[in-house]
Short mmCIF file of C-alpha atoms in Angstrom, two decimals:
data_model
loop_
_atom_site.label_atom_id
_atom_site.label_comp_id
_atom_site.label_asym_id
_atom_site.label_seq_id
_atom_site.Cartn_x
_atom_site.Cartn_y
_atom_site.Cartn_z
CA UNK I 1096 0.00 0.00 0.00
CA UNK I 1097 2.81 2.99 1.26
CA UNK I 1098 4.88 1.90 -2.42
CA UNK I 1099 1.42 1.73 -4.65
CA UNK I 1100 0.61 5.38 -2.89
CA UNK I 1101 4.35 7.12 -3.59
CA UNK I 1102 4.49 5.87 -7.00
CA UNK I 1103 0.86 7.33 -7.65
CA UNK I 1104 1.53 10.65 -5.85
CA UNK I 1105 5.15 11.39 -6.19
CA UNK I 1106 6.89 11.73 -9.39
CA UNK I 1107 10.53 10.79 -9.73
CA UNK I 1108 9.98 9.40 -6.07
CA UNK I 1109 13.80 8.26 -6.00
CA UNK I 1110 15.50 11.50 -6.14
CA UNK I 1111 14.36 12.00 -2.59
CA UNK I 1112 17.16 14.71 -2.10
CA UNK I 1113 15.31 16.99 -4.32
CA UNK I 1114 13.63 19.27 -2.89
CA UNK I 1115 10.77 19.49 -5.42
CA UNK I 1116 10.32 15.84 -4.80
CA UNK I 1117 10.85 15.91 -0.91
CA UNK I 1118 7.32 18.52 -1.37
CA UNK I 1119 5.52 15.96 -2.89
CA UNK I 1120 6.44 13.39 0.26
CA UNK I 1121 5.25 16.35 2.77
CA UNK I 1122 1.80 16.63 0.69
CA UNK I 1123 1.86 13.00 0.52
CA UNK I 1124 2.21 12.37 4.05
CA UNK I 1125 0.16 15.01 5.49
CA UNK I 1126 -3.11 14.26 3.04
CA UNK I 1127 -3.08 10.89 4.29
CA UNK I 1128 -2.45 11.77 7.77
CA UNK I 1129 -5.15 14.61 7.45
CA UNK I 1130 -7.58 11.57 5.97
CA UNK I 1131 -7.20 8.84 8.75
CA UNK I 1132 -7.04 11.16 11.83
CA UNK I 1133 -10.20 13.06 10.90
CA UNK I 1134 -11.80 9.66 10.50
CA UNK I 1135 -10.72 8.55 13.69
CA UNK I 1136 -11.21 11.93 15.36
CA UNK I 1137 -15.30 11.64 14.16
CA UNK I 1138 -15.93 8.25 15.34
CA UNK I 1139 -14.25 8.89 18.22
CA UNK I 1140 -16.12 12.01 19.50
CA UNK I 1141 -19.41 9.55 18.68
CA UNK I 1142 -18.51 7.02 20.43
CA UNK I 1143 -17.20 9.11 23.67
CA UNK I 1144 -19.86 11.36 23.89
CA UNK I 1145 -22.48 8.52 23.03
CA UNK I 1146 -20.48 6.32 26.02
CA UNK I 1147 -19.29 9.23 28.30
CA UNK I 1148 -16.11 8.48 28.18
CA UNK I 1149 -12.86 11.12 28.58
CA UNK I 1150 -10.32 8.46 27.60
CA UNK I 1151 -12.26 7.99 24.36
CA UNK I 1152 -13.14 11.51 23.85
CA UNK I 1153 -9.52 12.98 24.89
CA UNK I 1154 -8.88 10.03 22.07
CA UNK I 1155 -10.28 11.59 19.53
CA UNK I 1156 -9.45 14.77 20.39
CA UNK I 1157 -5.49 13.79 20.07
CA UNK I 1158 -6.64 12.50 16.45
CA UNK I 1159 -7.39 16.21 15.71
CA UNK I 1160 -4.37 17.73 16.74
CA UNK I 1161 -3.09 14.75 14.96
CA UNK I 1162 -4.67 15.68 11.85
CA UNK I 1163 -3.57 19.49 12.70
CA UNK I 1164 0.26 18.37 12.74
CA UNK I 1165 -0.67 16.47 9.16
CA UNK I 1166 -1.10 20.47 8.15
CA UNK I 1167 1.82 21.80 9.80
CA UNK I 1168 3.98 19.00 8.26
CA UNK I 1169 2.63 20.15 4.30
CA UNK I 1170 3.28 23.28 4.79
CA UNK I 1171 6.73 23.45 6.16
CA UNK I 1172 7.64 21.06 3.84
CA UNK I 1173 6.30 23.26 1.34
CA UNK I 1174 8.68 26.22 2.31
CA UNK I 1175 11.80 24.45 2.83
CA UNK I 1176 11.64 23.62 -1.23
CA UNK I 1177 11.74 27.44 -1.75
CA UNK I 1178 15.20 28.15 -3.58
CA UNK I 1179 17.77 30.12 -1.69
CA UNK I 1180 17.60 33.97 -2.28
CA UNK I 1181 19.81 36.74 -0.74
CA UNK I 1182 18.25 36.34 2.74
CA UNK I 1183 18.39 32.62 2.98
CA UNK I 1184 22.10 31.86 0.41
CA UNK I 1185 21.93 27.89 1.99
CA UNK I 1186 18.29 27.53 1.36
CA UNK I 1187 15.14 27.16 3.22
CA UNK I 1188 15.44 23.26 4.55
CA UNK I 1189 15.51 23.92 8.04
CA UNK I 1190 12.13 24.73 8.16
CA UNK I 1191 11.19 21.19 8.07
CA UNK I 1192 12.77 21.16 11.80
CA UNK I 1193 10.72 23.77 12.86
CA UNK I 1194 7.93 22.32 11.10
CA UNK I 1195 8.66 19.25 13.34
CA UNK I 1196 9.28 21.20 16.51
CA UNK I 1197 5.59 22.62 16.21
CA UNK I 1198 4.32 19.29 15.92
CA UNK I 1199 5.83 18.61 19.21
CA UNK I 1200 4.58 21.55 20.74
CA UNK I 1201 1.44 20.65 19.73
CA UNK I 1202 1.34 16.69 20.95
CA UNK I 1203 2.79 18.68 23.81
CA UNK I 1204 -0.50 20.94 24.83
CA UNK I 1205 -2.84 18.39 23.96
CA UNK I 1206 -1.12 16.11 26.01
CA UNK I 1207 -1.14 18.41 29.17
CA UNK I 1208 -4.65 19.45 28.29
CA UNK I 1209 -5.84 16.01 28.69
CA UNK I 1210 -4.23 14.95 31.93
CA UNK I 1211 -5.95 18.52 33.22
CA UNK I 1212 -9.26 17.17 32.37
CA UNK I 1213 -9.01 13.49 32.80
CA UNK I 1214 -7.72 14.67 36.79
CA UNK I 1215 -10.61 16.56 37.23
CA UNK I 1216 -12.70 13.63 36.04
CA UNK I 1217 -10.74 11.09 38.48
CA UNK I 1218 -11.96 13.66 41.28
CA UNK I 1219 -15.83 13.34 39.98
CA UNK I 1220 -16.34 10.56 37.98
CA UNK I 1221 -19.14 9.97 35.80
CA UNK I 1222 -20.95 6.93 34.46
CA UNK I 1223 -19.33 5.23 31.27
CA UNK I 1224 -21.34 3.35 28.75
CA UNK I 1225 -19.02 0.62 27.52
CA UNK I 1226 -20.42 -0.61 24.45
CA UNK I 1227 -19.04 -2.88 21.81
CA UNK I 1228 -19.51 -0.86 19.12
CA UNK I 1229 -17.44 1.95 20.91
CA UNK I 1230 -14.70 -0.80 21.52
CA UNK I 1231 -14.63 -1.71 17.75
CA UNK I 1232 -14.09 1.42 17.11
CA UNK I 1233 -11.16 1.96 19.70
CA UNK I 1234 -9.61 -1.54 18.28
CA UNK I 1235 -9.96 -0.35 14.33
CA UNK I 1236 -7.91 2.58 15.64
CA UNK I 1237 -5.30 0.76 16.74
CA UNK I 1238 -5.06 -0.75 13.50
CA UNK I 1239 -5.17 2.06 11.60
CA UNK I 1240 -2.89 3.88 13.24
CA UNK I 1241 -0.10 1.38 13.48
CA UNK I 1242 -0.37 1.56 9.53
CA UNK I 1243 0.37 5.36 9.86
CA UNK I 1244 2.84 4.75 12.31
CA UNK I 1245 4.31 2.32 9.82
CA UNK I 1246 4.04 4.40 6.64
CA UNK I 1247 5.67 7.78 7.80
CA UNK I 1248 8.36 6.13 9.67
CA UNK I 1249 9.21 4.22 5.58
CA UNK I 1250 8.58 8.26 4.35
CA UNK I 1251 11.12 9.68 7.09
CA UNK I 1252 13.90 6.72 6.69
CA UNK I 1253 13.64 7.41 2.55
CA UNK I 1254 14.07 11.03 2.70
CA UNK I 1255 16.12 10.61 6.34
CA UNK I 1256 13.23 13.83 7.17
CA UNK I 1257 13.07 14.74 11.20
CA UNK I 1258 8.95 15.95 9.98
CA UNK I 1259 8.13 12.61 9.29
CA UNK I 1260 9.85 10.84 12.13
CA UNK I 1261 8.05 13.38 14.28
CA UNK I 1262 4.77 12.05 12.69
CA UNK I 1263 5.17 8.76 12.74
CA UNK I 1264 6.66 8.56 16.39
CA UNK I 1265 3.24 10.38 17.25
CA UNK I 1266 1.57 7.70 15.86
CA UNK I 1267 2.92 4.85 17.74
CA UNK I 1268 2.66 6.25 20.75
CA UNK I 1269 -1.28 6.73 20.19
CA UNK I 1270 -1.55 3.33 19.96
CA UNK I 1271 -0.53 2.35 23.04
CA UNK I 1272 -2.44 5.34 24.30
CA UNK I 1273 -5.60 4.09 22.72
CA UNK I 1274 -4.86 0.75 23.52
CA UNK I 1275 -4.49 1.71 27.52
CA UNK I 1276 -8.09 3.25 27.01
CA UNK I 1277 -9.48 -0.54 25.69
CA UNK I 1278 -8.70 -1.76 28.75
CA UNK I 1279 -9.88 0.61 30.94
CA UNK I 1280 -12.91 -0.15 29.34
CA UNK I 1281 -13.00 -3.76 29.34
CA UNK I 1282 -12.59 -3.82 33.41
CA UNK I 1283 -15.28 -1.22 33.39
CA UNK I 1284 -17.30 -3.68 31.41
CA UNK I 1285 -16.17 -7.08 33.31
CA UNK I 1286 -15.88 -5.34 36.85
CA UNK I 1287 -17.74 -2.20 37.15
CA UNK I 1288 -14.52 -0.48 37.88
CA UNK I 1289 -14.44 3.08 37.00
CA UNK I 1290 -11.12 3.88 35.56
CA UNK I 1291 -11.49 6.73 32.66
CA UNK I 1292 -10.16 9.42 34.31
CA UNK I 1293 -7.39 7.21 35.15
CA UNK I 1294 -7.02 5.91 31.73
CA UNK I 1295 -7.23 9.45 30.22
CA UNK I 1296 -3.97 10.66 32.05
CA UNK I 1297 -2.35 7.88 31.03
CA UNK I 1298 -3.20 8.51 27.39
CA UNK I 1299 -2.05 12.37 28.57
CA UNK I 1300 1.30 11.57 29.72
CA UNK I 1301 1.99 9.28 26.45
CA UNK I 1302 0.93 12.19 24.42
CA UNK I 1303 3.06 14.56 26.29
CA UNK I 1304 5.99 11.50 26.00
CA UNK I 1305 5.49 11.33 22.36
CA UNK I 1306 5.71 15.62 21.83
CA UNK I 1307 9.23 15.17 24.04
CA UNK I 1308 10.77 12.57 22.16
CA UNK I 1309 9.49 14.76 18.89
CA UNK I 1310 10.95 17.67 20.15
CA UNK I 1311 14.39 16.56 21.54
CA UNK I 1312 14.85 14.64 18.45
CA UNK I 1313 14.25 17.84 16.37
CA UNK I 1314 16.34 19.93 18.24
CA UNK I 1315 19.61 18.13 17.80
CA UNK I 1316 19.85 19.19 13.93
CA UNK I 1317 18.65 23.22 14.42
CA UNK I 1318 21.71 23.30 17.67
CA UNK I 1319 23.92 21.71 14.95
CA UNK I 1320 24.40 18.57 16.04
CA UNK I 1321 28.12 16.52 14.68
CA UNK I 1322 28.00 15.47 11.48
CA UNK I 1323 27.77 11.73 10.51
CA UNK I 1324 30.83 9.99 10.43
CA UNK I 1325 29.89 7.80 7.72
CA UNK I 1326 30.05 10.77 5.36
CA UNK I 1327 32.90 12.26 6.92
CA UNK I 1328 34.86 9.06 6.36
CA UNK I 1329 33.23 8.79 2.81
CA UNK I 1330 34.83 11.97 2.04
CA UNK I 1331 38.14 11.90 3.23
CA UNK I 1332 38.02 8.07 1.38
CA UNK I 1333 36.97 10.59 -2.16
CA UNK I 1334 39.94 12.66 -1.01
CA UNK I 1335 42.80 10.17 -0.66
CA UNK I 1336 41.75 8.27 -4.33
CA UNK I 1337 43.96 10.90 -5.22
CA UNK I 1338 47.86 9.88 -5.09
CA UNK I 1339 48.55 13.44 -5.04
CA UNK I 1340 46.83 13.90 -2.00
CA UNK I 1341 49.09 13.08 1.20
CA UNK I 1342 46.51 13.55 4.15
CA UNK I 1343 43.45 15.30 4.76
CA UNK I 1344 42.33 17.19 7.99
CA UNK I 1345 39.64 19.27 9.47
CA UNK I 1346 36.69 17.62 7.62
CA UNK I 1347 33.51 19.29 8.64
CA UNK I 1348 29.99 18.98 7.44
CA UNK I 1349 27.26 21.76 8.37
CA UNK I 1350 23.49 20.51 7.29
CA UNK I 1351 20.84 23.22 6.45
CA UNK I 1352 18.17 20.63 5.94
CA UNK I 1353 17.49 17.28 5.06
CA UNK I 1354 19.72 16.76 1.53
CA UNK I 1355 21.29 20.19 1.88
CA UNK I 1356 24.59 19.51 3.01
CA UNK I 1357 27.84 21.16 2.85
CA UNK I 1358 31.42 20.25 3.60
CA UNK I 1359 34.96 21.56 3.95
CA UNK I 1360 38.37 20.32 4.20
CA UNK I 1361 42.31 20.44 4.17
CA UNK I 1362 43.76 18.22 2.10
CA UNK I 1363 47.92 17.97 1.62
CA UNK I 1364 49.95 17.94 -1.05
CA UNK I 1365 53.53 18.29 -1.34
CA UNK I 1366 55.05 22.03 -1.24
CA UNK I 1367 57.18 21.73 -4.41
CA UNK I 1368 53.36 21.15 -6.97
CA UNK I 1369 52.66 23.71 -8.75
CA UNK I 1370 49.91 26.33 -8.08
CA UNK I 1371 47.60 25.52 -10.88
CA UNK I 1372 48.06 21.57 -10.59
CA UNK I 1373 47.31 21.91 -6.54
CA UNK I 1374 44.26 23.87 -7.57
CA UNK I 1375 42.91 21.35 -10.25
CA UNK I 1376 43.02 18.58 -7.49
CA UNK I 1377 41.49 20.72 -5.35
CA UNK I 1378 38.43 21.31 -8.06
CA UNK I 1379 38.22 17.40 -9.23
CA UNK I 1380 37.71 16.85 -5.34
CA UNK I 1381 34.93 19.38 -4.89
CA UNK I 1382 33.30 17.94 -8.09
CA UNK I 1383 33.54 14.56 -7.46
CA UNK I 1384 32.35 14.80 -3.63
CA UNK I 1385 29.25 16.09 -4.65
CA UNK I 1386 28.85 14.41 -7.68
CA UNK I 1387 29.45 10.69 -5.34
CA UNK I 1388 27.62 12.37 -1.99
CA UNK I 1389 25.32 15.23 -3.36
CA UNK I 1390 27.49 17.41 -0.98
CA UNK I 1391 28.77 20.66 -1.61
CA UNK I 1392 32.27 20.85 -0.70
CA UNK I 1393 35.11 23.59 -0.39
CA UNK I 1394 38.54 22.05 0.05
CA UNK I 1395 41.40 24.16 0.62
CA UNK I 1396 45.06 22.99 0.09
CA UNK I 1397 47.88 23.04 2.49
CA UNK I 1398 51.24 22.43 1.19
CA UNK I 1399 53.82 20.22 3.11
CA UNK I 1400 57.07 19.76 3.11
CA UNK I 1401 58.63 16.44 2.37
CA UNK I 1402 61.86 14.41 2.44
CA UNK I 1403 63.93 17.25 4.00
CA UNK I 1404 65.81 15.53 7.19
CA UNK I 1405 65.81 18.63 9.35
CA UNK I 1406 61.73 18.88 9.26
CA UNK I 1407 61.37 15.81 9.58
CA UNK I 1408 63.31 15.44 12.99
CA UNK I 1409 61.09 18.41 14.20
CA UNK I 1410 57.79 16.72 13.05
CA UNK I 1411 59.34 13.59 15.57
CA UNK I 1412 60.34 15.81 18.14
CA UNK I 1413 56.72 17.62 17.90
CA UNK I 1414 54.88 14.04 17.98
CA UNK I 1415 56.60 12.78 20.82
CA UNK I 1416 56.02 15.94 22.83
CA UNK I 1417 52.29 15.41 22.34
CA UNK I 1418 52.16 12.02 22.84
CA UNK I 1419 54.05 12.88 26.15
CA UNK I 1420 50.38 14.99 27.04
CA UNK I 1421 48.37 12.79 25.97
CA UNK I 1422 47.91 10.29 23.14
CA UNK I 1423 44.87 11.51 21.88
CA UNK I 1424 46.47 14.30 20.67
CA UNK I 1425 47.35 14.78 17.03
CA UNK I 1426 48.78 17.64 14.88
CA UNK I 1427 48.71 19.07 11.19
CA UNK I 1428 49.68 21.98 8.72
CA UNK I 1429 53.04 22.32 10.73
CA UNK I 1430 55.14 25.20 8.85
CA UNK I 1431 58.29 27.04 9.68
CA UNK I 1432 57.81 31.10 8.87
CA UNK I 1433 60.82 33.03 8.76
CA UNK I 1434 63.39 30.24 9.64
CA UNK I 1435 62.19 30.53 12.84
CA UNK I 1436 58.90 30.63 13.72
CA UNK I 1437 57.06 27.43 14.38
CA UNK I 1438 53.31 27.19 13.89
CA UNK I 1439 50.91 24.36 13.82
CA UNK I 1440 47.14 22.66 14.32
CA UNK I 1441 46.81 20.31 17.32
CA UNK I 1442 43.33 18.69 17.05
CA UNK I 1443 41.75 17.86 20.52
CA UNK I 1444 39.02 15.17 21.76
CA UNK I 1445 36.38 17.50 23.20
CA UNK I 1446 36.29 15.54 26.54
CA UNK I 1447 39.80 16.74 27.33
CA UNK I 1448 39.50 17.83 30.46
CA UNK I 1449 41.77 20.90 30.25
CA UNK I 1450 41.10 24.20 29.03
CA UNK I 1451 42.84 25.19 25.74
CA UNK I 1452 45.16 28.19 27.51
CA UNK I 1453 46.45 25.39 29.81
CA UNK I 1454 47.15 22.82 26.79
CA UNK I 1455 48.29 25.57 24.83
CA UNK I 1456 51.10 26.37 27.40
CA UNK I 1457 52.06 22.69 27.77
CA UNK I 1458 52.91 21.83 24.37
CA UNK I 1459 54.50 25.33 23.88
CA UNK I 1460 56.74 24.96 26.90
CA UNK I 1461 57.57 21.60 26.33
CA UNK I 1462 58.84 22.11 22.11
CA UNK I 1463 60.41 25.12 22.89
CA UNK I 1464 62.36 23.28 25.96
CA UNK I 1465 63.10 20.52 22.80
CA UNK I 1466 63.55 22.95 20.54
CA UNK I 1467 65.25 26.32 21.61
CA UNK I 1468 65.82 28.18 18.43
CA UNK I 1469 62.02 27.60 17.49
CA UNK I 1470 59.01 30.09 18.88
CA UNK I 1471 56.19 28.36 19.04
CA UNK I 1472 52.31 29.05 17.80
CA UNK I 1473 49.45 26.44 18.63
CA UNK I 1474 46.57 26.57 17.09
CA UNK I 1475 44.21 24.42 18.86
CA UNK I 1476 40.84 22.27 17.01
CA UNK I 1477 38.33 20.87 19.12
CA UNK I 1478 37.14 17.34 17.89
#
């Protein structure tokens, strides 16, 4: 059913990183979502009202929000397509994290709105009508919704989208919600136990669970969370095809939405190439990066100095000072300015416990008590 409905509703449905395509996922989504929650939502409100029930009512309410996140979803999907223009150069594809962060706010309110009710209900209860029909109704929902759990979670793993993980998480957590609600009902039925306001917290707090998990998960990506390693190591594996290339360093990749994705790097070649050759490998790399990874890349070239004796003693002197600190440490784009000037990169695990002025005056002390004629500069990165 979820391939028959993207190959009906979304043209070139492959080319997910497309952001013309990645609309037609959001309208996708969203219309069915719209479709099944208001369904739910109506037979719901029958059968709650027509029982008495909160937990069925509060239910169907959640369906509506539900079906109100199904909007929210379309439409920010909608505006992250928009090309970039002066105001926005990377794009608009963030907005489908603050598309997802309303959604969460909103599982959020209705969440807390229900436990506010469903207590006051647990303090005066009322009579509830169990019925089968109102059970078959509450069961069909858990169906349905396990479908729609099912189907947006496919939509968010094939376009890796935070929107439609949001969705789909919201989903799944309704039907335990619901299914907590079934049997409150069925000891109301078999015992005469009255348990719907307790039953409608419940569903509460898994609403307000669900908006959390939405939320924290949607954060991560608009604080800038680290990039993936598999495509950092799948570009510096790009980089190093090249014999040219002798190491690369300082790969970073910065995401401004789902398939919008760009990258920098140092890569080293030796300091005797010539200008234009270093800057044709440094264009074939950009090219073929994003050609391979659909990743726009800058790569900038650092030149190094190789097979003279001299720098090479200083490059073991250097290593064996930092591996004296501490072995995580490691170093790159060491040059020599002015004969005697020494400045380099040392990159650093961020869980090192001391603060960059005190490393920085550890590894300049201890070269420059190896290495006397030498002043030393220390750039420190932050891994």
């Amino acid at each position: 059913m979820t391939e028959f409905l993207i190959r009906k509703f979304v043209h070139d449905f492959e080319n997910v990183n497309n952001a013309a395509v990645r609309k037609e996922y959001g309208l996708l989504s969203g219309g069915v979502g719209i479709c099944v929650n208001l369904l739910l939502c109506v037979m719901k409100l029958v059968a709650g009202f027509a029982s008495g029930s909160v937990g069925i009512i509060g239910d169907g309410i959640n369906n509506l929000s539900d079906a109100g996140s199904s909007v929210v979803t379309m439409l920010g999907l909608k505006m992250s397509a928009k090309p970039a223009d002066e105001e926005h150069p990377y794009g608009h594809g963030r907005i489908e994290y603050i598309a997802a962060l309303i959604i969460a706010g909103i599982i959020l309110l209705v969440g807390f709105e229900l436990i506010k009710t469903s207590v006051e209900k647990l303090l005066a209860p009322e009579p509830v009508e169990v019925s089968a029909p109102a059970l078959a109704v509450m069961v069909f929902s858990v169906v349905l919704k396990m479908w729609l759990g099912a189907f947006n979670r496919y939509l968010g793993k094939k376009t890796d989208s935070p929107a439609f993980n949001a969705v789909a998480m919201d989903s799944m957590s309704d039907c335990v919600a619901t299914s907590v609600v079934i049997a409150c009902l069925l000891v109301y039925w078999w015992t005469g136990y009255n348990l719907d306001g307790a039953a409608g917290i419940v569903v509460g707090m898994f609403i307000m669970y669900s908006g959390w998990g939405a939320a924290s998960e949607t954060l991560q990506p608009i604080l800038g969370k680290p990039a993936d390693p598999e495509i950092l190591g799948r570009i510096m594996e790009i980089a190093v095809r090249d014999r040219r290339v002798l190491g690369v360093h300082d790969v970073m990749a910065h995401s401004y939405g789902p398939g919008n994705v760009f990258a920098s790097l140092h890569i080293e070649v030796t300091s005797t190439m010539k200008l234009l050759e270093a800057h044709a490998v440094a264009s074939h790399l950009e090219h073929a990066i994003e050609k391979e990874l659909d990743i726009h890349a800058i790569v900038h070239v650092d030149p190094k100095l190789v097979g003279d004796p001299e720098f090479d003693a200083l490059l073991e002197n250097l290593a064996e000072v930092l591996k004296g600190i501490d072995g995580s440490l490691s170093m790159h784009d060491v040059h020599i300015f002015h004969g005697s000037r020494l400045v380099f990169d040392v990159e650093v695990p961020y869980s090192y416990p001391a603060s960059d002025e005190e490393l920085t005056e550890r590894i300049v002390a201890a070269m420059e008590a190896r290495e006397p004629d030498y002043s030393v500069s220390v750039k420190l990165d932050r891994m």
